[in-house]
Amino acid sequence: MRKNVKKVIAPLLAAAMALSCTVCVSAAEDETIKLTVWGAEEDQDLLKELTDKFQEKYADQKFDIQIGVESESTAKDTILTDVEAGADVYAFADDQLTDLVKAGALLKLDDYAEALQLADTTLDDVKAANVEGAIDAATIDGSLYAFPRAADNGYFLYYDSSVISEEDAASWDSLLEAADKAGKKVGMTLASGWYNASFFYGAGFTTGLNDDGTTTMDWNGTSADGYTGVDVVKGMLDITSNSAFMAVADGDMSNQLASGNLVACVSGTWDAITAQDVFGDGYAATKLPTFTVGDKQVQQGSVAGYKYVGVNGYSENSGWAVLLAEYLTNEESQQMFFDQRESGPSNKNVAASDSVQENVALAALSAQSEYAQAQKVGGKYWDPAQTFGELVAQGTLSADDDNAIQEALDNLVDGVTAPVE
Protein backbone atom coordinates (compact mmCIF):
# COMPACT_ATOMS: atom_id res chain seq x y z
CA MET A 1 0.00 0.00 0.00
CA ARG A 2 2.87 2.36 0.79
CA LYS A 3 6.18 3.23 -0.77
CA ASN A 4 9.04 4.83 1.12
CA VAL A 5 8.93 8.00 -0.92
CA LYS A 6 7.87 11.58 -0.45
CA LYS A 7 5.57 11.79 -3.42
CA VAL A 8 3.59 14.76 -4.64
CA ILE A 9 2.13 14.29 -8.07
CA ALA A 10 3.87 16.67 -10.44
CA PRO A 11 0.65 18.00 -11.96
CA LEU A 12 -0.60 18.68 -8.45
CA LEU A 13 2.41 20.87 -7.79
CA ALA A 14 1.97 22.57 -11.11
CA ALA A 15 -1.61 23.27 -10.23
CA ALA A 16 -0.60 24.57 -6.85
CA MET A 17 1.88 26.97 -8.35
CA ALA A 18 -0.69 28.13 -10.84
CA LEU A 19 -3.30 28.43 -8.09
CA SER A 20 -5.70 26.75 -10.48
CA CYS A 21 -7.83 23.81 -9.43
CA THR A 22 -8.90 23.44 -13.05
CA VAL A 23 -5.34 22.63 -14.07
CA CYS A 24 -5.10 20.16 -11.16
CA VAL A 25 -8.28 18.33 -12.18
CA SER A 26 -7.27 18.24 -15.82
CA ALA A 27 -3.93 16.70 -14.91
CA ALA A 28 -5.45 14.11 -12.57
CA GLU A 29 -7.94 12.91 -15.20
CA ASP A 30 -9.75 9.77 -13.97
CA GLU A 31 -7.26 8.72 -11.30
CA THR A 32 -8.84 7.82 -7.96
CA ILE A 33 -6.92 9.09 -4.96
CA LYS A 34 -7.08 6.56 -2.13
CA LEU A 35 -6.59 7.82 1.42
CA THR A 36 -7.09 6.30 4.85
CA VAL A 37 -7.87 8.46 7.90
CA TRP A 38 -7.63 7.37 11.53
CA GLY A 39 -9.33 9.19 14.39
CA ALA A 40 -10.92 8.64 17.78
CA GLU A 41 -14.06 6.53 18.00
CA GLU A 42 -16.11 9.46 19.25
CA ASP A 43 -15.00 11.54 16.24
CA GLN A 44 -16.05 9.08 13.51
CA ASP A 45 -19.27 10.81 12.47
CA LEU A 46 -17.60 14.20 12.39
CA LEU A 47 -14.65 12.86 10.38
CA LYS A 48 -17.09 11.43 7.85
CA GLU A 49 -18.82 14.80 7.58
CA LEU A 50 -15.49 16.62 7.16
CA THR A 51 -14.05 14.23 4.60
CA ASP A 52 -17.29 14.53 2.60
CA LYS A 53 -16.89 18.31 2.65
CA PHE A 54 -13.25 17.92 1.59
CA GLN A 55 -14.33 15.89 -1.42
CA GLU A 56 -16.92 18.52 -2.28
CA LYS A 57 -14.21 21.16 -2.23
CA TYR A 58 -12.17 19.18 -4.76
CA ALA A 59 -15.22 17.88 -6.60
CA ASP A 60 -13.42 17.28 -9.91
CA GLN A 61 -11.04 14.81 -8.30
CA LYS A 62 -12.12 11.25 -7.55
CA PHE A 63 -11.41 10.03 -4.02
CA ASP A 64 -11.72 6.82 -2.07
CA ILE A 65 -11.39 7.87 1.58
CA GLN A 66 -11.66 5.22 4.27
CA ILE A 67 -12.04 6.18 7.94
CA GLY A 68 -10.78 3.96 10.76
CA VAL A 69 -10.88 4.07 14.56
CA GLU A 70 -7.67 4.86 16.46
CA SER A 71 -7.44 6.92 19.63
CA GLU A 72 -5.04 9.86 19.69
CA SER A 73 -3.54 8.39 22.85
CA THR A 74 -2.61 5.07 21.20
CA ALA A 75 -1.86 6.21 17.66
CA LYS A 76 1.92 5.98 18.06
CA ASP A 77 1.88 2.42 19.37
CA THR A 78 -0.33 1.24 16.53
CA ILE A 79 1.50 3.13 13.81
CA LEU A 80 4.94 1.98 14.92
CA THR A 81 3.98 -1.69 14.77
CA ASP A 82 3.94 -1.29 10.97
CA VAL A 83 4.44 2.24 9.70
CA GLU A 84 3.95 1.32 6.06
CA ALA A 85 0.53 -0.18 6.82
CA GLY A 86 -0.57 2.83 8.85
CA ALA A 87 -3.13 5.41 7.80
CA ASP A 88 -2.20 8.17 5.37
CA VAL A 89 -3.66 10.75 7.75
CA TYR A 90 -4.06 10.23 11.49
CA ALA A 91 -4.66 12.08 14.75
CA PHE A 92 -2.27 11.81 17.69
CA ALA A 93 -1.24 13.50 20.96
CA ASP A 94 1.75 15.83 21.16
CA ASP A 95 3.91 13.60 23.37
CA GLN A 96 4.12 11.05 20.53
CA LEU A 97 5.57 13.38 17.92
CA THR A 98 9.29 12.79 18.49
CA ASP A 99 9.05 9.01 18.22
CA LEU A 100 6.81 9.25 15.16
CA VAL A 101 9.27 11.55 13.40
CA LYS A 102 12.19 9.25 14.21
CA ALA A 103 10.29 6.34 12.68
CA GLY A 104 9.52 8.24 9.48
CA ALA A 105 5.84 8.12 10.32
CA LEU A 106 5.34 11.87 9.83
CA LEU A 107 6.10 13.97 6.78
CA LYS A 108 8.12 17.15 7.12
CA LEU A 109 5.42 19.59 6.08
CA ASP A 110 7.93 22.18 4.96
CA ASP A 111 8.65 19.93 1.97
CA TYR A 112 5.00 20.17 0.91
CA ALA A 113 4.47 23.90 1.26
CA GLU A 114 3.65 24.36 -2.42
CA ALA A 115 0.87 21.77 -2.35
CA LEU A 116 -0.89 23.83 0.31
CA GLN A 117 -1.38 26.60 -2.20
CA LEU A 118 -4.27 24.53 -3.59
CA ALA A 119 -6.00 25.20 -0.27
CA ASP A 120 -5.20 28.92 -0.59
CA THR A 121 -2.97 28.74 2.45
CA THR A 122 0.69 28.48 3.45
CA LEU A 123 2.59 27.02 6.37
CA ASP A 124 3.09 30.56 7.62
CA ASP A 125 -0.69 30.97 7.62
CA VAL A 126 -1.07 27.74 9.59
CA LYS A 127 1.52 28.89 12.12
CA ALA A 128 -0.09 32.30 12.50
CA ALA A 129 -3.59 30.84 12.87
CA ASN A 130 -2.75 28.55 15.80
CA VAL A 131 -1.47 29.24 19.29
CA GLU A 132 2.31 29.41 19.52
CA GLY A 133 2.61 26.47 21.90
CA ALA A 134 0.83 24.15 19.48
CA ILE A 135 3.22 25.11 16.70
CA ASP A 136 6.30 24.81 18.92
CA ALA A 137 5.31 21.32 20.10
CA ALA A 138 5.04 20.12 16.48
CA THR A 139 8.33 21.66 15.40
CA ILE A 140 11.67 19.83 15.34
CA ASP A 141 14.85 21.52 14.14
CA GLY A 142 12.79 24.35 12.71
CA SER A 143 10.46 22.15 10.64
CA LEU A 144 6.74 21.57 11.21
CA TYR A 145 5.62 17.91 11.26
CA ALA A 146 1.88 18.08 11.94
CA PHE A 147 -1.16 20.35 11.81
CA PRO A 148 -2.51 21.45 15.23
CA ARG A 149 -6.14 20.46 15.81
CA ALA A 150 -6.78 20.98 19.53
CA ALA A 151 -5.23 22.59 22.59
CA ASP A 152 -7.41 21.27 25.39
CA ASN A 153 -5.10 19.06 27.45
CA GLY A 154 -4.04 21.55 30.10
CA TYR A 155 -5.04 22.87 33.50
CA PHE A 156 -6.35 26.07 35.06
CA LEU A 157 -8.29 27.18 38.16
CA TYR A 158 -11.87 26.22 38.99
CA TYR A 159 -13.53 28.18 41.78
CA ASP A 160 -16.86 28.85 43.47
CA SER A 161 -17.63 32.48 42.65
CA SER A 162 -20.21 32.66 45.44
CA VAL A 163 -17.28 32.45 47.86
CA ILE A 164 -14.20 33.42 45.84
CA SER A 165 -14.24 36.69 43.92
CA GLU A 166 -12.45 37.22 40.64
CA GLU A 167 -9.94 39.36 42.51
CA ASP A 168 -9.42 36.63 45.11
CA ALA A 169 -8.64 34.13 42.37
CA ALA A 170 -5.90 36.32 40.90
CA SER A 171 -3.18 35.29 43.37
CA TRP A 172 -2.48 32.33 45.63
CA ASP A 173 -2.22 34.68 48.61
CA SER A 174 -5.71 36.15 48.23
CA LEU A 175 -7.18 32.83 47.07
CA LEU A 176 -6.02 30.95 50.16
CA GLU A 177 -7.08 33.81 52.43
CA ALA A 178 -10.61 33.77 51.02
CA ALA A 179 -10.81 29.98 51.22
CA ASP A 180 -9.67 30.05 54.84
CA LYS A 181 -12.34 32.59 55.75
CA ALA A 182 -14.94 30.27 54.24
CA GLY A 183 -13.59 27.24 56.11
CA LYS A 184 -12.76 25.58 52.79
CA LYS A 185 -9.63 24.49 50.95
CA VAL A 186 -7.93 24.95 47.59
CA GLY A 187 -6.71 21.74 45.98
CA MET A 188 -3.79 21.04 43.66
CA THR A 189 -1.75 17.98 42.77
CA LEU A 190 1.95 18.46 43.50
CA ALA A 191 3.25 14.87 43.45
CA SER A 192 3.34 14.96 39.65
CA GLY A 193 5.89 16.48 37.29
CA TRP A 194 3.04 17.52 35.02
CA TYR A 195 1.60 19.83 37.65
CA ASN A 196 4.52 20.96 39.82
CA ALA A 197 6.48 22.09 36.76
CA SER A 198 3.97 24.94 36.47
CA PHE A 199 5.73 26.97 39.15
CA PHE A 200 9.15 26.62 37.54
CA TYR A 201 7.90 27.25 34.01
CA GLY A 202 6.18 30.41 35.23
CA ALA A 203 9.48 31.66 36.65
CA GLY A 204 11.34 31.04 33.39
CA PHE A 205 12.91 27.64 34.08
CA THR A 206 12.97 24.95 31.41
CA THR A 207 13.04 21.27 30.60
CA GLY A 208 14.08 19.80 27.28
CA LEU A 209 14.41 16.48 25.48
CA ASN A 210 17.70 15.48 23.86
CA ASP A 211 18.06 13.25 20.82
CA ASP A 212 19.33 10.39 23.02
CA GLY A 213 16.20 10.49 25.18
CA THR A 214 17.77 12.27 28.13
CA THR A 215 16.18 15.31 29.72
CA THR A 216 17.69 18.72 30.34
CA MET A 217 16.60 20.66 33.43
CA ASP A 218 17.84 23.91 35.01
CA TRP A 219 15.62 24.12 38.10
CA ASN A 220 18.53 24.03 40.55
CA GLY A 221 20.07 27.19 39.12
CA THR A 222 18.90 30.64 38.05
CA SER A 223 16.32 31.07 35.32
CA ALA A 224 16.50 33.37 32.31
CA ASP A 225 14.05 35.60 34.18
CA GLY A 226 16.52 35.98 37.03
CA TYR A 227 14.79 33.82 39.65
CA THR A 228 16.53 31.08 41.61
CA GLY A 229 15.10 27.61 41.97
CA VAL A 230 15.39 27.97 45.73
CA ASP A 231 13.12 31.03 45.68
CA VAL A 232 10.57 29.20 43.53
CA VAL A 233 10.46 26.34 46.04
CA LYS A 234 10.04 28.84 48.87
CA GLY A 235 7.04 30.24 46.99
CA MET A 236 5.60 26.74 46.67
CA LEU A 237 6.19 26.06 50.38
CA ASP A 238 4.42 29.30 51.24
CA ILE A 239 1.37 27.84 49.50
CA THR A 240 1.56 24.29 50.83
CA SER A 241 2.12 25.42 54.43
CA ASN A 242 -1.15 27.36 54.39
CA SER A 243 -3.90 25.54 56.28
CA ALA A 244 -6.33 26.30 53.43
CA PHE A 245 -4.25 24.33 50.92
CA MET A 246 -4.93 20.66 50.15
CA ALA A 247 -2.38 18.51 48.33
CA VAL A 248 -4.50 16.17 46.22
CA ALA A 249 -3.28 12.83 44.91
CA ASP A 250 -2.97 12.58 41.15
CA GLY A 251 -6.33 11.53 39.71
CA ASP A 252 -8.29 12.19 42.91
CA MET A 253 -9.41 15.77 42.27
CA SER A 254 -12.91 14.80 41.19
CA ASN A 255 -13.46 12.90 44.45
CA GLN A 256 -12.19 15.82 46.51
CA LEU A 257 -14.47 18.20 44.64
CA ALA A 258 -17.44 15.91 45.20
CA SER A 259 -16.64 15.77 48.92
CA GLY A 260 -17.48 19.46 49.21
CA ASN A 261 -14.17 20.30 50.89
CA LEU A 262 -12.84 22.44 48.05
CA VAL A 263 -13.81 25.95 47.11
CA ALA A 264 -11.24 26.03 44.29
CA CYS A 265 -8.85 23.65 42.59
CA VAL A 266 -6.28 23.32 39.82
CA SER A 267 -7.50 20.84 37.20
CA GLY A 268 -8.58 20.50 33.57
CA THR A 269 -11.63 20.05 31.37
CA TRP A 270 -12.08 16.45 32.55
CA ASP A 271 -13.35 17.78 35.91
CA ALA A 272 -15.71 20.38 34.42
CA ILE A 273 -18.90 18.42 35.02
CA THR A 274 -18.01 17.66 38.64
CA ALA A 275 -16.97 21.25 39.33
CA GLN A 276 -20.20 22.53 37.81
CA ASP A 277 -22.30 20.11 39.87
CA VAL A 278 -20.48 21.02 43.10
CA PHE A 279 -20.27 24.79 42.67
CA GLY A 280 -23.69 25.18 41.07
CA ASP A 281 -24.53 28.78 40.26
CA GLY A 282 -21.08 29.77 41.53
CA TYR A 283 -19.30 27.62 38.93
CA ALA A 284 -16.41 29.64 37.48
CA ALA A 285 -12.93 29.14 36.08
CA THR A 286 -9.98 31.31 35.14
CA LYS A 287 -6.25 31.23 34.49
CA LEU A 288 -3.94 30.06 37.28
CA PRO A 289 -3.07 32.53 40.04
CA THR A 290 0.20 34.37 40.53
CA PHE A 291 2.50 33.23 43.32
CA THR A 292 5.27 34.87 45.33
CA VAL A 293 8.90 34.47 44.25
CA GLY A 294 11.20 36.57 46.36
CA ASP A 295 9.45 39.91 46.57
CA LYS A 296 7.58 39.61 43.26
CA GLN A 297 4.34 38.13 42.03
CA VAL A 298 4.97 35.63 39.22
CA GLN A 299 2.28 34.21 36.94
CA GLN A 300 2.05 30.47 37.41
CA GLY A 301 2.76 28.64 34.17
CA SER A 302 1.35 25.33 33.03
CA VAL A 303 1.78 22.42 30.67
CA ALA A 304 -0.17 22.56 27.45
CA GLY A 305 -1.15 19.39 25.69
CA TYR A 306 -2.11 19.39 22.02
CA LYS A 307 -3.71 17.10 19.49
CA TYR A 308 -2.52 16.94 15.90
CA VAL A 309 -3.30 15.52 12.51
CA GLY A 310 -0.25 14.29 10.66
CA VAL A 311 0.61 12.60 7.37
CA ASN A 312 2.35 9.23 7.22
CA GLY A 313 5.83 9.46 5.72
CA TYR A 314 5.00 6.35 3.66
CA SER A 315 1.79 7.74 2.16
CA GLU A 316 1.57 7.03 -1.56
CA ASN A 317 -0.62 10.09 -2.14
CA SER A 318 1.17 12.39 0.25
CA GLY A 319 0.31 15.61 -1.57
CA TRP A 320 -3.41 15.00 -1.27
CA ALA A 321 -2.91 13.62 2.24
CA VAL A 322 -1.31 16.91 3.28
CA LEU A 323 -4.27 18.83 1.84
CA LEU A 324 -6.70 16.59 3.72
CA ALA A 325 -4.79 16.93 7.01
CA GLU A 326 -4.80 20.70 6.61
CA TYR A 327 -8.53 20.66 5.88
CA LEU A 328 -9.33 18.56 8.97
CA THR A 329 -7.55 21.12 11.15
CA ASN A 330 -8.44 24.45 9.56
CA GLU A 331 -10.52 27.11 11.28
CA GLU A 332 -13.87 25.84 10.02
CA SER A 333 -13.10 22.27 11.03
CA GLN A 334 -11.86 23.25 14.49
CA GLN A 335 -15.10 25.20 14.98
CA MET A 336 -17.03 22.05 14.08
CA PHE A 337 -14.93 19.98 16.49
CA PHE A 338 -15.87 22.43 19.22
CA ASP A 339 -19.55 22.63 18.26
CA GLN A 340 -20.01 18.87 18.09
CA ARG A 341 -17.36 17.53 20.47
CA GLU A 342 -16.56 20.53 22.75
CA SER A 343 -12.95 20.13 21.70
CA GLY A 344 -10.72 23.00 22.80
CA PRO A 345 -9.35 24.69 19.67
CA SER A 346 -5.75 25.59 18.93
CA ASN A 347 -6.95 28.00 16.23
CA LYS A 348 -6.82 31.53 17.65
CA ASN A 349 -9.99 32.76 15.96
CA VAL A 350 -12.06 29.81 17.13
CA ALA A 351 -10.61 30.12 20.64
CA ALA A 352 -11.65 33.78 20.68
CA SER A 353 -15.15 33.09 19.35
CA ASP A 354 -18.22 33.73 21.48
CA SER A 355 -19.11 30.04 21.58
CA VAL A 356 -15.75 29.05 23.07
CA GLN A 357 -15.54 32.02 25.40
CA GLU A 358 -18.96 31.19 26.76
CA ASN A 359 -17.74 27.71 27.69
CA VAL A 360 -16.43 28.28 31.22
CA ALA A 361 -13.71 25.63 31.22
CA LEU A 362 -12.43 26.26 27.70
CA ALA A 363 -12.41 30.01 28.23
CA ALA A 364 -10.20 29.50 31.28
CA LEU A 365 -7.97 27.12 29.33
CA SER A 366 -7.68 29.73 26.58
CA ALA A 367 -6.76 32.41 29.13
CA GLN A 368 -4.07 30.16 30.61
CA SER A 369 -2.69 29.18 27.18
CA GLU A 370 -0.68 32.41 27.06
CA TYR A 371 1.37 31.07 29.97
CA ALA A 372 1.43 27.41 28.95
CA GLN A 373 4.06 25.39 27.13
CA ALA A 374 4.56 21.92 25.76
CA GLN A 375 6.45 19.66 28.15
CA LYS A 376 9.28 17.86 26.37
CA VAL A 377 10.88 15.40 28.76
CA GLY A 378 12.26 11.86 28.75
CA GLY A 379 11.26 8.85 30.79
CA LYS A 380 13.72 9.66 33.58
CA TYR A 381 11.80 12.82 34.42
CA TRP A 382 8.69 11.44 36.07
CA ASP A 383 9.79 9.58 39.19
CA PRO A 384 12.23 12.22 40.52
CA ALA A 385 9.68 14.98 39.77
CA GLN A 386 7.00 13.07 41.68
CA THR A 387 9.32 12.51 44.66
CA PHE A 388 10.27 16.17 44.69
CA GLY A 389 6.61 17.21 44.58
CA GLU A 390 5.89 14.96 47.54
CA LEU A 391 8.66 16.66 49.55
CA VAL A 392 7.06 20.02 48.90
CA ALA A 393 3.49 18.84 49.49
CA GLN A 394 4.26 17.05 52.76
CA GLY A 395 6.21 19.94 54.26
CA THR A 396 9.42 17.89 54.48
CA LEU A 397 11.33 20.94 53.29
CA SER A 398 11.46 24.12 55.34
CA ALA A 399 11.31 27.54 53.73
CA ASP A 400 14.01 28.66 56.19
CA ASP A 401 16.53 26.03 55.08
CA ASP A 402 18.09 27.18 51.80
CA ASN A 403 20.71 24.43 51.90
CA ALA A 404 18.13 21.65 52.18
CA ILE A 405 16.08 23.15 49.39
CA GLN A 406 19.15 23.43 47.15
CA GLU A 407 20.09 19.83 47.93
CA ALA A 408 16.59 18.66 47.02
CA LEU A 409 16.78 20.56 43.73
CA ASP A 410 20.22 19.14 42.95
CA ASN A 411 18.97 15.62 43.62
CA LEU A 412 15.96 16.29 41.40
CA VAL A 413 18.10 17.50 38.50
CA ASP A 414 20.58 14.64 38.91
CA GLY A 415 17.79 12.09 38.73
CA VAL A 416 15.96 13.69 35.84
CA THR A 417 19.06 14.23 33.69
CA ALA A 418 20.53 10.75 34.30
CA PRO A 419 21.60 8.80 31.18
CA VAL A 420 19.05 6.49 29.58
CA GLU A 421 19.90 2.89 30.38
CSV table of N, CA and C in Angstrom, one decimal, residues 5 74 144 157-158 194 199 346 355 357 379 394:
chain,number,residue,atom,x,y,z
A,5,VAL,N,8.6,6.8,-0.1
A,5,VAL,CA,8.9,8.0,-0.9
A,5,VAL,C,8.1,9.2,-0.4
A,74,THR,N,-3.3,6.3,21.6
A,74,THR,CA,-2.6,5.1,21.2
A,74,THR,C,-2.1,5.1,19.8
A,144,LEU,N,8.0,22.0,10.7
A,144,LEU,CA,6.7,21.6,11.2
A,144,LEU,C,6.4,20.2,10.7
A,157,LEU,N,-7.7,27.1,36.8
A,157,LEU,CA,-8.3,27.2,38.2
A,157,LEU,C,-9.8,27.2,38.1
A,158,TYR,N,-10.4,26.2,38.7
A,158,TYR,CA,-11.9,26.2,39.0
A,158,TYR,C,-12.1,26.9,40.3
A,194,TRP,N,3.9,16.8,36.0
A,194,TRP,CA,3.0,17.5,35.0
A,194,TRP,C,2.5,18.8,35.7
A,199,PHE,N,5.1,25.9,38.4
A,199,PHE,CA,5.7,27.0,39.2
A,199,PHE,C,7.1,27.4,38.5
A,346,SER,N,-7.1,24.9,19.0
A,346,SER,CA,-5.7,25.6,18.9
A,346,SER,C,-5.8,26.8,18.0
A,355,SER,N,-18.7,31.4,21.1
A,355,SER,CA,-19.1,30.0,21.6
A,355,SER,C,-18.1,29.4,22.5
A,357,GLN,N,-15.7,31.2,24.2
A,357,GLN,CA,-15.5,32.0,25.4
A,357,GLN,C,-16.7,31.9,26.4
A,379,GLY,N,11.8,9.7,29.8
A,379,GLY,CA,11.3,8.8,30.8
A,379,GLY,C,11.9,9.0,32.2
A,394,GLN,N,4.3,17.6,51.4
A,394,GLN,CA,4.3,17.1,52.8
A,394,GLN,C,5.0,17.9,53.8
